[in-house]
Tab-separated table of C-alpha atoms in Angstrom:
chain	number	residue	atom	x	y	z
A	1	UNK	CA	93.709	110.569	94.528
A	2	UNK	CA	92.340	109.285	97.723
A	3	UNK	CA	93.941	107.797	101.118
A	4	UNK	CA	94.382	104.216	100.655
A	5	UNK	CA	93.471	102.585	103.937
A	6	UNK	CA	95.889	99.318	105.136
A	7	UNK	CA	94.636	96.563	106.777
A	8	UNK	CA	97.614	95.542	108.829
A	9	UNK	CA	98.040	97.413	112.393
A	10	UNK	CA	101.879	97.536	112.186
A	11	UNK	CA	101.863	99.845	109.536
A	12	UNK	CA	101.468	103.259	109.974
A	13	UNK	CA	102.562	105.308	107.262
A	14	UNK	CA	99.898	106.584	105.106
A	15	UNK	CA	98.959	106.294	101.142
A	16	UNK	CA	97.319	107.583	98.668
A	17	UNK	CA	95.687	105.844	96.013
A	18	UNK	CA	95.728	107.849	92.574
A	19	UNK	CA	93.183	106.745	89.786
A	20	UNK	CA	92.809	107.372	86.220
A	21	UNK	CA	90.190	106.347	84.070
A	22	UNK	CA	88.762	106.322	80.504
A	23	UNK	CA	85.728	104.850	79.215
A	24	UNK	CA	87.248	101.456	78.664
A	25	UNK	CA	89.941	101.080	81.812
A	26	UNK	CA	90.797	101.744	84.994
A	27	UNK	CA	94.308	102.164	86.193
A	28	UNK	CA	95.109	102.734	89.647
A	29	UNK	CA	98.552	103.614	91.699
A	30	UNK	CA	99.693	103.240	95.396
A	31	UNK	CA	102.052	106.001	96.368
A	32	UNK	CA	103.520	107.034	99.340
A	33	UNK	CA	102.626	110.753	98.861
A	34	UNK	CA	100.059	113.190	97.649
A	35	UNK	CA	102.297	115.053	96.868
A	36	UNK	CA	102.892	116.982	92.661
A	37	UNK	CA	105.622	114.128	92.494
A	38	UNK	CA	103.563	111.443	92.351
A	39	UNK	CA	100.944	113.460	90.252
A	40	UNK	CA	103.715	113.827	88.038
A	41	UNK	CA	104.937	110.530	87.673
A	42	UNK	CA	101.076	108.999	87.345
A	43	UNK	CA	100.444	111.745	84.316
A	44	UNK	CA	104.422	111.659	82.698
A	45	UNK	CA	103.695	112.503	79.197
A	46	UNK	CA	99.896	112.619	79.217
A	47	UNK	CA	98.888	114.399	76.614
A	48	UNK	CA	94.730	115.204	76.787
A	49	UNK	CA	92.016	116.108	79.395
A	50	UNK	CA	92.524	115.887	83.264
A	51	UNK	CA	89.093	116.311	84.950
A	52	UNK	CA	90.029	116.969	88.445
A	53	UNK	CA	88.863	118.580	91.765
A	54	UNK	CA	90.571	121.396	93.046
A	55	UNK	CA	94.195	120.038	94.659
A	56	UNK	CA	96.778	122.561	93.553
A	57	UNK	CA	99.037	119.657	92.336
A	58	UNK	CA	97.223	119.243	88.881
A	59	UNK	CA	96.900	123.035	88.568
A	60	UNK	CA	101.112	123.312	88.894
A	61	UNK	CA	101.486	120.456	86.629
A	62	UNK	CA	99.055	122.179	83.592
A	63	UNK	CA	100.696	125.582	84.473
A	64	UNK	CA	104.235	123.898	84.300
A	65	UNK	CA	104.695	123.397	80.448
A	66	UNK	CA	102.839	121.336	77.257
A	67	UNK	CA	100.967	118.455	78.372
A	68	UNK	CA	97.356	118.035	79.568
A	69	UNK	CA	94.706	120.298	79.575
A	70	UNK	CA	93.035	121.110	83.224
A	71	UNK	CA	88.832	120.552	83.559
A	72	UNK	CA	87.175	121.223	87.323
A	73	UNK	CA	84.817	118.724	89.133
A	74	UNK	CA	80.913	119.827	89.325
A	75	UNK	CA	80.797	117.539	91.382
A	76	UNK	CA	83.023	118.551	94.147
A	77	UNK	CA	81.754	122.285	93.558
A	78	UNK	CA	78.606	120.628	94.766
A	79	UNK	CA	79.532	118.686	97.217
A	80	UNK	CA	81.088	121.880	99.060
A	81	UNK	CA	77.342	123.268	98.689
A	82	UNK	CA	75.842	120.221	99.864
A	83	UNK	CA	78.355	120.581	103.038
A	84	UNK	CA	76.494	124.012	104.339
A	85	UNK	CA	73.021	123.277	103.279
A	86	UNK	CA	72.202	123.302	106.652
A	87	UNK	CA	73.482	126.586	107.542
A	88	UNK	CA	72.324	128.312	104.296
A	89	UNK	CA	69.563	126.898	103.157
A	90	UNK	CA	67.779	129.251	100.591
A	91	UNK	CA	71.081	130.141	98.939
A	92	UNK	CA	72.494	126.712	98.932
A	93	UNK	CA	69.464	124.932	97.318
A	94	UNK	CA	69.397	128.245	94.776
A	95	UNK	CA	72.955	126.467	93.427
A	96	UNK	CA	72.387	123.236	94.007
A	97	UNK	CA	69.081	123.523	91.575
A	98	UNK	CA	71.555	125.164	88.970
A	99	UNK	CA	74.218	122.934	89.364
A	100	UNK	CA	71.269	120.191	88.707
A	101	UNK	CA	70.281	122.104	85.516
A	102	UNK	CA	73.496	121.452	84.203
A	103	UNK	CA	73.335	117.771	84.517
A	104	UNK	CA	69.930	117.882	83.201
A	105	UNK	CA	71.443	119.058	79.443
A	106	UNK	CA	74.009	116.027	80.364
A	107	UNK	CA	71.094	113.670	80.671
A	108	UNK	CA	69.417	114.947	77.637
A	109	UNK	CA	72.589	114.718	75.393
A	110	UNK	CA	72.571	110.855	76.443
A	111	UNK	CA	68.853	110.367	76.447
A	112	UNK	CA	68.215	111.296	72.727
A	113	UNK	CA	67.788	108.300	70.404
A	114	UNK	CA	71.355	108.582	68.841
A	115	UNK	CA	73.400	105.966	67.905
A	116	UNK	CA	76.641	106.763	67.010
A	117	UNK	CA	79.566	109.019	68.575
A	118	UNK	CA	79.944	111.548	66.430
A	119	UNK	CA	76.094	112.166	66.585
A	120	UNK	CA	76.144	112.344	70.194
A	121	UNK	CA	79.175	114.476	70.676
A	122	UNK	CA	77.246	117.177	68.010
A	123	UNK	CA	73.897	116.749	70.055
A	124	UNK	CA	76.256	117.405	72.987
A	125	UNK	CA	78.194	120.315	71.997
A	126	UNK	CA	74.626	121.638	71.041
A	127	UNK	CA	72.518	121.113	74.051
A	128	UNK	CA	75.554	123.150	75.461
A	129	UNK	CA	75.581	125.976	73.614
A	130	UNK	CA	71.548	126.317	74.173
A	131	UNK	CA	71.210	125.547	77.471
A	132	UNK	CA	74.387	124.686	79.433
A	133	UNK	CA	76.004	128.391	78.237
A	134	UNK	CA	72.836	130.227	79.682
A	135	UNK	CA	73.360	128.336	83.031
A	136	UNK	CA	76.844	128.940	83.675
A	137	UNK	CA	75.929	132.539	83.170
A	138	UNK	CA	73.231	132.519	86.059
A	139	UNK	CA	75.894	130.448	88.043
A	140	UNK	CA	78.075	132.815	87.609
A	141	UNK	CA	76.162	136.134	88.439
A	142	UNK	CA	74.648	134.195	91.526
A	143	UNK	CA	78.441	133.628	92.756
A	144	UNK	CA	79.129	137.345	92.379
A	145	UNK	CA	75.644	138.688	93.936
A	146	UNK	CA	75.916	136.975	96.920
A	147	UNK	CA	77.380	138.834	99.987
A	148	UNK	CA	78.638	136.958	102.337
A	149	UNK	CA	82.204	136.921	104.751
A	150	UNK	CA	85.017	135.186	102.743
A	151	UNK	CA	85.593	132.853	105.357
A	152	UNK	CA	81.862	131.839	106.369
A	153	UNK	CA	80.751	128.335	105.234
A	154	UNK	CA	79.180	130.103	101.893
A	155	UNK	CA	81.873	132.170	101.100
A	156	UNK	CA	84.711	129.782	101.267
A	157	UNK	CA	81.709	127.754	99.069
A	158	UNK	CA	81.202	130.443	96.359
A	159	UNK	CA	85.276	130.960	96.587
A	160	UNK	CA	86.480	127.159	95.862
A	161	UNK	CA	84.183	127.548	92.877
A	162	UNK	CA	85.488	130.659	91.306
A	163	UNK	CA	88.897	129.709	92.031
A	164	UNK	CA	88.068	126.759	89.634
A	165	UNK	CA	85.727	128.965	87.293
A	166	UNK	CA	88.558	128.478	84.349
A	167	UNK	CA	88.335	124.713	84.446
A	168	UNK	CA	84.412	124.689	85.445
A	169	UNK	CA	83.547	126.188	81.938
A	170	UNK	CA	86.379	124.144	79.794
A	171	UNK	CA	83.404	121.493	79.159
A	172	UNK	CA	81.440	124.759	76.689
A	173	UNK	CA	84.106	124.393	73.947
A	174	UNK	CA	84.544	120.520	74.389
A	175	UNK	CA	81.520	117.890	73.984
A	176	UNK	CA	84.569	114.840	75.040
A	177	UNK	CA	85.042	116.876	78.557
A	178	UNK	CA	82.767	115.249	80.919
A	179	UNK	CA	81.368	117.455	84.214
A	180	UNK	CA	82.361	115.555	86.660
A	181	UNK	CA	85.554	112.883	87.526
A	182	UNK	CA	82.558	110.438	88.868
A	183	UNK	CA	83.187	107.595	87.294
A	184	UNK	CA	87.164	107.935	88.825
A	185	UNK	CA	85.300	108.380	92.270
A	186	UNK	CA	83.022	105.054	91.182
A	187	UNK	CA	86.426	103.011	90.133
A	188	UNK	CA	87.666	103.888	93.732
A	189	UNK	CA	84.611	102.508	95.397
A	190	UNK	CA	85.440	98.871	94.114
């Protein structure tokens, strides 16, 4: 979900545009809110994957009964590290380069001459267990070594990501669970 932006000067109530996507469509819904009713409504009966960044709505709505499973965003973990490069360099870039790891095994699962799906998804789930396992291990012991105040740029950083650290990992046990919600961000672009 995103603020959706009106063109006509009279109107001054805001709204949100909220997006879902799969590899073949992309469905998109105006609502006056951001709030867990309209999450609700968009996602009635959804049974399956959410990939999401961290807004509390889609956490309530996987904690409230059956439905969808919950997956975190990379790429808005990274985004908040990309955010205080500036004012930590050395430990920022120290993330960012693992973070970048990780899509590395992503780009080598789709680089590899295979054809079919159910090749891809086993190349997948094993590039993962190699590599992508390992990494989430150093991501995670880098998280808890660093000392830093919890409200400081780096802290509140390190803190949006562990927060998330359930849903960041969801991808090990799941080739079909993508990093990242990027090509929802994409669809919103157009």
């Amino acid at each position: 979900e995103t603020h959706w932006r009106l063109m006509a000067k009279s109107e001054r109530k805001k709204y949100w545009v909220w997006c879902l996507t799969s590899p073949d469509t992309v469905y998109c819904r105006i609502f006056d809110s951001r709030a867990k009713g309209a999450a609700q409504q968009l996602l009635a009966g959804y049974q399956g994957t959410v990939v999401a960044d961290g807004y509390g709505a889609y956490g309530a709505l996987a904690r409230a009964g059956p439905g969808f499973t919950l997956a975190h965003c990379w790429a808005h973990v990274r985004r908040k590290f990309v955010e205080i490069e500036s004012h930590y360099p050395g430990q920022a870039q120290e993330i960012l380069d693992l973070i970048g790891e990780l899509y590395a095994v992503e780009r080598d699962a789709l680089a590899r001459d295979v054809e079919d799906s159910p090749a891809r998804l086993a190349l997948r789930a094993r590039l993962r267990a190699e590599r992508s396992r390992a990494l989430i291990e150093r991501i995670r012991v880098w998280a808890e070594s660093q000392r830093v105040l919890p409200r400081s740029g780096l802290g509140q950083a390190i803190g949006y990501m562990q927060e998330l650290w359930a849903g960041l990992t969801r991808f090990l046990n799941d080739p079909l669970i993508p990093l990242d919600n990027n090509p929802v961000e994409r669809a919103l672009r157009g």
